[in-house]
Short mmCIF file of C-alpha atoms in Angstrom, two decimals:
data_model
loop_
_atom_site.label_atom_id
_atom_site.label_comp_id
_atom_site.label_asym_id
_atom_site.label_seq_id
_atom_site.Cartn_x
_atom_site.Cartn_y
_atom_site.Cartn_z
CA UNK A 17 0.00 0.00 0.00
CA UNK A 18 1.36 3.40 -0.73
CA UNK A 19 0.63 6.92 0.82
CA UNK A 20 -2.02 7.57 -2.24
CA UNK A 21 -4.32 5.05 -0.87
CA UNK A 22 -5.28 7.67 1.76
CA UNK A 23 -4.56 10.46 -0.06
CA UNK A 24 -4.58 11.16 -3.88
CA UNK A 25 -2.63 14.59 -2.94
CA UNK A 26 -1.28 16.59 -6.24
CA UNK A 27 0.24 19.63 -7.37
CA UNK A 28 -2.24 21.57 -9.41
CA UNK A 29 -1.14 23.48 -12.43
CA UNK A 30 0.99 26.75 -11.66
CA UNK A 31 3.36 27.47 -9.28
CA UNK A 32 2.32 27.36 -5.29
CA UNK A 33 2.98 29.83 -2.81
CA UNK A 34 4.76 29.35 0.46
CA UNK A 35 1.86 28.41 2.70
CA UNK A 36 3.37 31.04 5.31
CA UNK A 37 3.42 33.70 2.33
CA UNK A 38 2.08 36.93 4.24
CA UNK A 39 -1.46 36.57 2.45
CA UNK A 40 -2.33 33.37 4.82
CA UNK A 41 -0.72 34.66 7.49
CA UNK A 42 -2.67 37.58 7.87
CA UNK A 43 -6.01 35.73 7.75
CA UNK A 44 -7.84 36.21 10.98
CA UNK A 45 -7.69 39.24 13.03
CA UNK A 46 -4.55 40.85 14.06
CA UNK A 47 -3.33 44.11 15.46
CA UNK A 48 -2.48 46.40 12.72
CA UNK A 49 0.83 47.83 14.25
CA UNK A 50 1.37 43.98 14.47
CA UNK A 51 0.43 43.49 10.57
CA UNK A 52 2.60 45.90 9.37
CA UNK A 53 4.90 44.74 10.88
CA UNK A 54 4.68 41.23 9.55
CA UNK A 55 4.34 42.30 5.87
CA UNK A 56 7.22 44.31 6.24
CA UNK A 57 9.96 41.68 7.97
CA UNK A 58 8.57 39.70 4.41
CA UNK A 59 8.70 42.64 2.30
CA UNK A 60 12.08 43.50 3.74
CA UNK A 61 13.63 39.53 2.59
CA UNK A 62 15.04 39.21 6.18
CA UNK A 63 14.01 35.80 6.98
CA UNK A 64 14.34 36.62 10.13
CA UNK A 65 11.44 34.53 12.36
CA UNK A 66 8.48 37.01 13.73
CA UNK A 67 5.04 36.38 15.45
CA UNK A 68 2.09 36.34 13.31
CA UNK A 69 -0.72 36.13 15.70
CA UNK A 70 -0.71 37.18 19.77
CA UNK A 71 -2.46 37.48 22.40
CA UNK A 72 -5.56 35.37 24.00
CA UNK A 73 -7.03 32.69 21.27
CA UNK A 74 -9.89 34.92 19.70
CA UNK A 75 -9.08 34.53 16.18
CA UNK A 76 -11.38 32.51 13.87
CA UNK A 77 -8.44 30.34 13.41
CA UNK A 78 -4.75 29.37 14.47
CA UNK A 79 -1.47 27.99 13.58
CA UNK A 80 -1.53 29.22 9.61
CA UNK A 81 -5.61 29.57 9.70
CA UNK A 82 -5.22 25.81 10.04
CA UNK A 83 -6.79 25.48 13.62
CA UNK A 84 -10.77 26.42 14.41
CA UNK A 85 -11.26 27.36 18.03
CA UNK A 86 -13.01 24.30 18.45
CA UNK A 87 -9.43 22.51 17.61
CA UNK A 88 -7.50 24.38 19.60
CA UNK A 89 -9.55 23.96 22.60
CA UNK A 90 -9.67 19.79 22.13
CA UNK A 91 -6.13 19.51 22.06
CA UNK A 92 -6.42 21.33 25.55
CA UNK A 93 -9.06 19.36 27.13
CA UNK A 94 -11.95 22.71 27.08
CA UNK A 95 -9.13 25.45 27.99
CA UNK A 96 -10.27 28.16 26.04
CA UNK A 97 -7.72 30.91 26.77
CA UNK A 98 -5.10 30.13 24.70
CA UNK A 99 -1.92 32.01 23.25
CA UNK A 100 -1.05 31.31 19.66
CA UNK A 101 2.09 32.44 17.58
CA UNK A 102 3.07 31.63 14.19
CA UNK A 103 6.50 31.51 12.64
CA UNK A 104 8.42 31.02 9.71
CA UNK A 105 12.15 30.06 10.27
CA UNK A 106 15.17 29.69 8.17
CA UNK A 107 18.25 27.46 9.22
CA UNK A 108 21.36 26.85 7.14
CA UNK A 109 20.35 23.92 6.18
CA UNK A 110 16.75 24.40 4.77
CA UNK A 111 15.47 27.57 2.61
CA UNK A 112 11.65 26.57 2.32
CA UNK A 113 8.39 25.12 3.62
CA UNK A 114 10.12 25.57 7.72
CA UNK A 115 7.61 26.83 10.25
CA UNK A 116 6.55 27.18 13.76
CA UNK A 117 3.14 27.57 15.98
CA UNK A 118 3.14 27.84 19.22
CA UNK A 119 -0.12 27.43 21.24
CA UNK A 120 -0.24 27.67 25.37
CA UNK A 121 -1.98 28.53 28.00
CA UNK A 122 -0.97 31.35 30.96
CA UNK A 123 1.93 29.30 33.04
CA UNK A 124 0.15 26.25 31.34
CA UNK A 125 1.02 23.69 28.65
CA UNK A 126 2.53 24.20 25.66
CA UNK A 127 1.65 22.54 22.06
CA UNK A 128 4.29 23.33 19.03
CA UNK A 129 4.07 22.32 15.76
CA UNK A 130 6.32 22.79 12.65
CA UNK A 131 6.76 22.24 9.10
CA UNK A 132 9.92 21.27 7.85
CA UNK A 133 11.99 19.42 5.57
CA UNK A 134 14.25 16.43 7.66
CA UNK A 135 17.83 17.18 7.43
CA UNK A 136 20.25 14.28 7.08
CA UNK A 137 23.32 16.64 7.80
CA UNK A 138 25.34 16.12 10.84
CA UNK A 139 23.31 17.41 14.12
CA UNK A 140 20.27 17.54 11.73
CA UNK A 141 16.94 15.42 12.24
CA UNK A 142 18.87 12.30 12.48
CA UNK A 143 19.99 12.88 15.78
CA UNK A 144 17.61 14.75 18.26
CA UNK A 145 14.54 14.21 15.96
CA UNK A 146 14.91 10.79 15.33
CA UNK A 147 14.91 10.09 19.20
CA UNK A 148 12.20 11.43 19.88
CA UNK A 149 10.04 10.95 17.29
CA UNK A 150 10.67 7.61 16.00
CA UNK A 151 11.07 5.77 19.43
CA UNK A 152 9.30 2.99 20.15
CA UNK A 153 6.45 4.55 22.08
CA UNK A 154 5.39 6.00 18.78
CA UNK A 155 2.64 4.05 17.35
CA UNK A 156 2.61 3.84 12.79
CA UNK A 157 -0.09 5.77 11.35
CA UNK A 158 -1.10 3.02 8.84
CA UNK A 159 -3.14 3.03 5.95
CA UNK A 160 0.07 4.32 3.65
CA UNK A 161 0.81 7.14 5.86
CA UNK A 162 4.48 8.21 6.42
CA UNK A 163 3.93 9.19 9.85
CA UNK A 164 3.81 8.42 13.72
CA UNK A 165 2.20 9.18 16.93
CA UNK A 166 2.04 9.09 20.56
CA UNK A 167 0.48 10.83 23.40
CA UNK A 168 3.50 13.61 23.29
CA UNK A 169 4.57 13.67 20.04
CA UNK A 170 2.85 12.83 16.27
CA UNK A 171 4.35 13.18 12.53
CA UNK A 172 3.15 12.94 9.28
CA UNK A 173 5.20 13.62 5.96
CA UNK A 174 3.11 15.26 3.11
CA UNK A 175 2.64 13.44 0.31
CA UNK A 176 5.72 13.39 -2.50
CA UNK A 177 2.67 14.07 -5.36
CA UNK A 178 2.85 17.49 -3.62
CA UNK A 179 5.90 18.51 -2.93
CA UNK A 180 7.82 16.37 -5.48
CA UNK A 181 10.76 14.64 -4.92
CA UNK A 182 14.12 14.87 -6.38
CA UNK A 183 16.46 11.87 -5.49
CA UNK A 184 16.39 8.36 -4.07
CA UNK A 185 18.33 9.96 -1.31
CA UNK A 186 15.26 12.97 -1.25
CA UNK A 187 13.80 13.56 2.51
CA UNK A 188 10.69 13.98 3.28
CA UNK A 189 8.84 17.51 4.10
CA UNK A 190 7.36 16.79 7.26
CA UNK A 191 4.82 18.73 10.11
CA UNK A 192 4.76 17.98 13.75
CA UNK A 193 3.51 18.47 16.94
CA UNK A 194 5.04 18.21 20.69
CA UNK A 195 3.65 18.67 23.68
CA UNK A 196 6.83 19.30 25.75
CA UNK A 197 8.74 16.80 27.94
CA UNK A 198 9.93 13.62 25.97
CA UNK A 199 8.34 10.66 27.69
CA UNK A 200 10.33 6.73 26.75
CA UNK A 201 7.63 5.00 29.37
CA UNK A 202 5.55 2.29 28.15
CA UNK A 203 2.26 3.86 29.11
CA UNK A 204 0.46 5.86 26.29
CA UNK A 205 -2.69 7.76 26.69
CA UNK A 206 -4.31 6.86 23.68
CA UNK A 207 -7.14 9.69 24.02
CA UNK A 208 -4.03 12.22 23.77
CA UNK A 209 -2.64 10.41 21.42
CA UNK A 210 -5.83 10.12 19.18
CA UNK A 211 -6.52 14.26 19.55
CA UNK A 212 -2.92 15.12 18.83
CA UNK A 213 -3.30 13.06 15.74
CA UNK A 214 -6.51 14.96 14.24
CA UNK A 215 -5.01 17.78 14.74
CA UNK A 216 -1.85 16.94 12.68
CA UNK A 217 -4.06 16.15 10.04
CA UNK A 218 -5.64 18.93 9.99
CA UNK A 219 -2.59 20.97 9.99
CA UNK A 220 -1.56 18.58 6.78
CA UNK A 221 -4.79 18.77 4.77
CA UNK A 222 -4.76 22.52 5.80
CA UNK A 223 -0.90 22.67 4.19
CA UNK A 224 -2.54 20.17 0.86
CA UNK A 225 -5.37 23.44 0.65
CA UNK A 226 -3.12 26.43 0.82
CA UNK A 227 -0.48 24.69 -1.63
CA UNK A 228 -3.13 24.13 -3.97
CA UNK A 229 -2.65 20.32 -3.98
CA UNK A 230 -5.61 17.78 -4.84
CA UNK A 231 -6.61 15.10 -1.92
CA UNK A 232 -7.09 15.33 1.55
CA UNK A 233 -5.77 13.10 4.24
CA UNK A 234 -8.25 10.80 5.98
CA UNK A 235 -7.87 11.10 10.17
CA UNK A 236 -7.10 7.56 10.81
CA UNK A 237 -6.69 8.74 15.16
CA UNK A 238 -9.86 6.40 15.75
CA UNK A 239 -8.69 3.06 14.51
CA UNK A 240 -4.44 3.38 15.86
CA UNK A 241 -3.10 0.09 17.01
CA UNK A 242 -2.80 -0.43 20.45
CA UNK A 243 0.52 1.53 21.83
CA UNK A 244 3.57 -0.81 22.02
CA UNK A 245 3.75 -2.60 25.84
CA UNK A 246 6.57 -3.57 27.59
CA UNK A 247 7.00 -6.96 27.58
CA UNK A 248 9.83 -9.62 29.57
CA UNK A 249 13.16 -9.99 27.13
CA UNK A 250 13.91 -13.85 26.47
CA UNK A 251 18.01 -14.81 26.90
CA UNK A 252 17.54 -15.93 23.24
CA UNK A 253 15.41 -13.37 21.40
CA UNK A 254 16.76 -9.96 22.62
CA UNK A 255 14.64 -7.03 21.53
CA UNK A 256 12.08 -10.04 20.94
CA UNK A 257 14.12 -10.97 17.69
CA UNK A 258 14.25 -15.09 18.44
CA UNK A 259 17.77 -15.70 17.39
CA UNK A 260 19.35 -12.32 18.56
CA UNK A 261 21.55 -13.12 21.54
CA UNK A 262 24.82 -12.31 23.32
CA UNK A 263 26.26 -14.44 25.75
CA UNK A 264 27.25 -12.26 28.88
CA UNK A 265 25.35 -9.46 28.00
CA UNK A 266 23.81 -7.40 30.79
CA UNK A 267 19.89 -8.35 31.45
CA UNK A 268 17.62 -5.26 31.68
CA UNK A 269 16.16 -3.74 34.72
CA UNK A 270 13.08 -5.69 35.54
CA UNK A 271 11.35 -2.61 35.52
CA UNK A 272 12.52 -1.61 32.54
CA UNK A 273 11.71 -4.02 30.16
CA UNK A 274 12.29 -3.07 26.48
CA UNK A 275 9.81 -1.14 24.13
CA UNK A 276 9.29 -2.45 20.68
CA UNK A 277 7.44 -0.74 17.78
CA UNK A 278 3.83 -2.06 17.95
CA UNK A 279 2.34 -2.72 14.31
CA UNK A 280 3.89 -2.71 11.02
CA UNK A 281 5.49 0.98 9.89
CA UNK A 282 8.45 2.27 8.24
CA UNK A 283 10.61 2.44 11.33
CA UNK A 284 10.88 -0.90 14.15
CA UNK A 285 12.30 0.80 17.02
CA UNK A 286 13.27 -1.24 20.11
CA UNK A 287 14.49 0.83 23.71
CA UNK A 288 16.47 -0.83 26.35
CA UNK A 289 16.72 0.35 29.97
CA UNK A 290 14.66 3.41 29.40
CA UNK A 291 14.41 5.45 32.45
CA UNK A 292 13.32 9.17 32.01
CA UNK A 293 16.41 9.98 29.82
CA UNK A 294 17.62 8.04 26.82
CA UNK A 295 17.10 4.43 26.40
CA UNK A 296 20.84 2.89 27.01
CA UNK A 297 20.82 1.28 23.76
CA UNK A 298 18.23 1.55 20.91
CA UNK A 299 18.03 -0.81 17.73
CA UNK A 300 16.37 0.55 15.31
CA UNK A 301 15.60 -0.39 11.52
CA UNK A 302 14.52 1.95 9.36
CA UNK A 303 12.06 0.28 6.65
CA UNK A 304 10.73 3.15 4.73
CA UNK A 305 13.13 4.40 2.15
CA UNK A 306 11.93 7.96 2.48
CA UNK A 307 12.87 7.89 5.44
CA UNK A 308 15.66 5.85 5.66
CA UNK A 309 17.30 8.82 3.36
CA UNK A 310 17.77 10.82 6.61
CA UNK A 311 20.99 8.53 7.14
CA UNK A 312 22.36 8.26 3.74
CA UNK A 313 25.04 10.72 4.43
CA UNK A 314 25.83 8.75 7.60
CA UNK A 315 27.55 6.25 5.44
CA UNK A 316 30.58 9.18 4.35
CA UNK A 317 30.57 10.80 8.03
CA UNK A 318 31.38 7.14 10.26
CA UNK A 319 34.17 5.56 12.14
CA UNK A 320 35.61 1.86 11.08
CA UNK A 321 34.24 0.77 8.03
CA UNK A 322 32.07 -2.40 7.93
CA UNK A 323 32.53 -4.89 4.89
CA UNK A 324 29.76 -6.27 3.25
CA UNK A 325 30.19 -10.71 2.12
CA UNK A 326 28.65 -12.62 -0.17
CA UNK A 327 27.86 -10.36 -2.82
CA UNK A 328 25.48 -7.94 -0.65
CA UNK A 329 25.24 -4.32 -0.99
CA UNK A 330 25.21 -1.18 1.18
CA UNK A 331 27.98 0.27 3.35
CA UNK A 332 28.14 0.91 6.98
CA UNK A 333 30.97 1.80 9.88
CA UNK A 334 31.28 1.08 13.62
CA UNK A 335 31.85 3.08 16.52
CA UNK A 336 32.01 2.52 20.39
CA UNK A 337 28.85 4.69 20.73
CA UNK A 338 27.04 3.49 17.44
CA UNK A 339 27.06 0.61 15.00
CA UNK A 340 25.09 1.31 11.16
CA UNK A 341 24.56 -0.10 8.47
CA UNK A 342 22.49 0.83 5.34
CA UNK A 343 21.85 -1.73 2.98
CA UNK A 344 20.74 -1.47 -1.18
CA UNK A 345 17.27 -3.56 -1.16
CA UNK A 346 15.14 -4.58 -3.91
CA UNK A 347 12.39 -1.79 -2.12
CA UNK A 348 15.06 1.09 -1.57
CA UNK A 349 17.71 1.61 1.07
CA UNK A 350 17.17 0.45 4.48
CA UNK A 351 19.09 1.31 7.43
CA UNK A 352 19.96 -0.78 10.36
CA UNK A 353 21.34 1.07 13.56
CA UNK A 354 22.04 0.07 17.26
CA UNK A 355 22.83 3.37 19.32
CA UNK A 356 24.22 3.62 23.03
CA UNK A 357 24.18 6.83 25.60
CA UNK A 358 27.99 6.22 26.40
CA UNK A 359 30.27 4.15 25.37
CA UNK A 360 29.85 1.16 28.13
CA UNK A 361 27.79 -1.00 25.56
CA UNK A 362 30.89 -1.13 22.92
CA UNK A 363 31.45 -4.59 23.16
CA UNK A 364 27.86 -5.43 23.04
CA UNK A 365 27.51 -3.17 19.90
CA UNK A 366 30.56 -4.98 18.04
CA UNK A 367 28.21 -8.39 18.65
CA UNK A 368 25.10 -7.53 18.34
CA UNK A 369 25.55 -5.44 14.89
CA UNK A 370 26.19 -8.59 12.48
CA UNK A 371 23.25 -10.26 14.17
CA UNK A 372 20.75 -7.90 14.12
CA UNK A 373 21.57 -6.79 10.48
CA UNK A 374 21.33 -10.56 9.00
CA UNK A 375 18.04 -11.12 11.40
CA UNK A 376 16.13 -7.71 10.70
CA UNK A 377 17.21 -7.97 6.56
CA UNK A 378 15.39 -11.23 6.34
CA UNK A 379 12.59 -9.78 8.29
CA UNK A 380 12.05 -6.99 6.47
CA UNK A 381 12.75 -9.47 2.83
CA UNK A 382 16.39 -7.96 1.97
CA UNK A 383 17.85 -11.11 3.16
CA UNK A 384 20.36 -13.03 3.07
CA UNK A 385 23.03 -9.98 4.31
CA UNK A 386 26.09 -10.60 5.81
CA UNK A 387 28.46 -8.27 7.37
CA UNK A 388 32.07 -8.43 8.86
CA UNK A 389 33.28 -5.79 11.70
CA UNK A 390 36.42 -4.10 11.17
CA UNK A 391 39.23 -5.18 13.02
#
């Protein structure tokens, strides 16, 4: 199934505007000082970021005229005084389609959602993104979708028939939504997770409208798999891979048990010994080739090459701190990773890499795949 099965998203003729051109961010009501202001930092060519609404939520609509009050005040549970404030940003990495919103209450919580495009580059998306929003508490969208969500965080990646894409190693525009402290526990609150979703979708359809692209995205927050649950870790199937073992390897925390990616997606995520901070080591295979782009560059920036036997293909390297490997499949690239907060799991990394690569590739059908550690 591909993303057009929920959406039949396209670029109409004629060339779109930004969606946070100063013609949709003005719609609603804002304070003229305030509006002149705005049309001139985008008259001007700054790029420097500015507020486009303020103030109490009165406005017809928030967050790019994406968001009705009646949005807004769901993803807060009935709060109706909310603060709203819309961005566009440039880093030195991305030119186009990057925003912010901002919604909170007085002292309260905070929602923030953004469009952008993933950056593969070093400290890009890879890194800080990718932990937090493609751990294992984050539950696949399904139905096609290119996306994710939890009870703290959701993504969704706008359809390619929209915003085109370039190269194999092309990665995805994306928006998404946090609602502040990154959580790794195993319990989900599935009726925060299932409002955070609609309103993502909304926010994408919204983006679809204003870009002048065909299709709408169907809200698919009512029929999510059930979060992923903790479950007991077998000597013999770590990461509840049966096969995937290491003799002498230190057993989780009972407490802790791992988190594994609950229902099929394009990322399998599985966190060991999570405890408030980073999971101590996280294995992670990266299905979706999209995706799996966001470490292409990985495979020039490494440590200690890894060589590939028996005729397979892809490239990798290993560290003390990380072991990767991205492998040339029939479907695209897909990227195999295991990633440890320090450098105490080396050992464990150097054993479990070969394994988990020739396990998941069969898995996922890019099987057989052999690889060989560097000395």
């Amino acid at each position: 199934m591909t993303e057009t099965d929920e959406t039949t998203a396209g670029a109409a003729p004629g060339r779109p505007r930004p969606w946070w051109h100063w013609g949709q961010l003005m719609r609603g009501r804002l304070r003229p000082a305030l509006a002149a202001a705005v049309a001139g930092a985008l008259l001007g060519g700054t790029g420097i970021a500015w507020q486009a609404q303020a103030g109490p939520f009165e406005q017809e609509s928030a967050c790019w005229g994406s968001l009705s009050g009646d949005d807004v005040a769901d993803l807060f549970e009935g709060e109706d005084d909310i603060e709203t404030s819309a961005m566009p940003t440039r880093d030195r990495y991305l030119a186009e389609r990057a925003g912010v919103c901002r919604l909170q209450t007085e002292g309260g919580p905070e929602i923030t959602a953004r469009v952008h495009k993933l950056s593969g580059r070093f400290g890009g998306d890879r890194d800080a993104w990718a932990d937090e929003y493609l751990s294992a508490r984050m539950t696949p969208l399904g139905g096609g979708l290119l996306g994710m969500a939890s009870d703290s965080r959701a993504w969704l990646a706008i359809p390619e028939s929209c915003v085109g894409r370039r190269t194999d190693s092309f990665t995805p525009t994306v928006i998404d939504m946090e609602t502040g402290w990154t959580d790794y526990a195993s319990r989900v609150d599935t009726g925060d997770r299932a409002r955070l979703t609609s309103a993502l979708v909304t926010l994408v359809n919204s983006f679809l409208t204003q870009q002048e692209c065909d299709g709408q995205v169907k809200d698919p927050a009512d029929r999510l798999p059930a979060p992923a649950r903790a479950t007991s870790e077998k000597p013999d199937a770590i990461c509840g891979i049966e096969g995937l073992h290491l003799d002498g390897m230190r057993p989780v925390d009972e407490l802790h048990q791992p988190l594994v990616t609950a229902g099929g997606g394009p990322v399998r995520t599985c966190d060991r010994d999570a405890v408030f901070e980073h999971p101590s080591l996280r294995l992670m295979t990266v299905e979706d080739p999209r995706l799996a782009a966001l470490y292409t560059r990985l495979k020039s920036e490494g440590g200690p090459k890894v060589k590939v036997l028996d005729g397979g293909r892809g490239a990798g390297f290993l560290r003390d701190d990380f072991g990767f490997f991205q492998a040339e499949c029939q479907t695209g690239e897909v990227t195999f990773l295991i990633r440890a907060d320090g450098r105490d799991h080396a050992a464990d990394i150097r054993m479990l890499l070969p394994r988990y690569v020739a396990a998941e590739a069969d898995r996922v059908g890019c099987g057989p795949l052999r690889i060989k550690m560097p000395a």
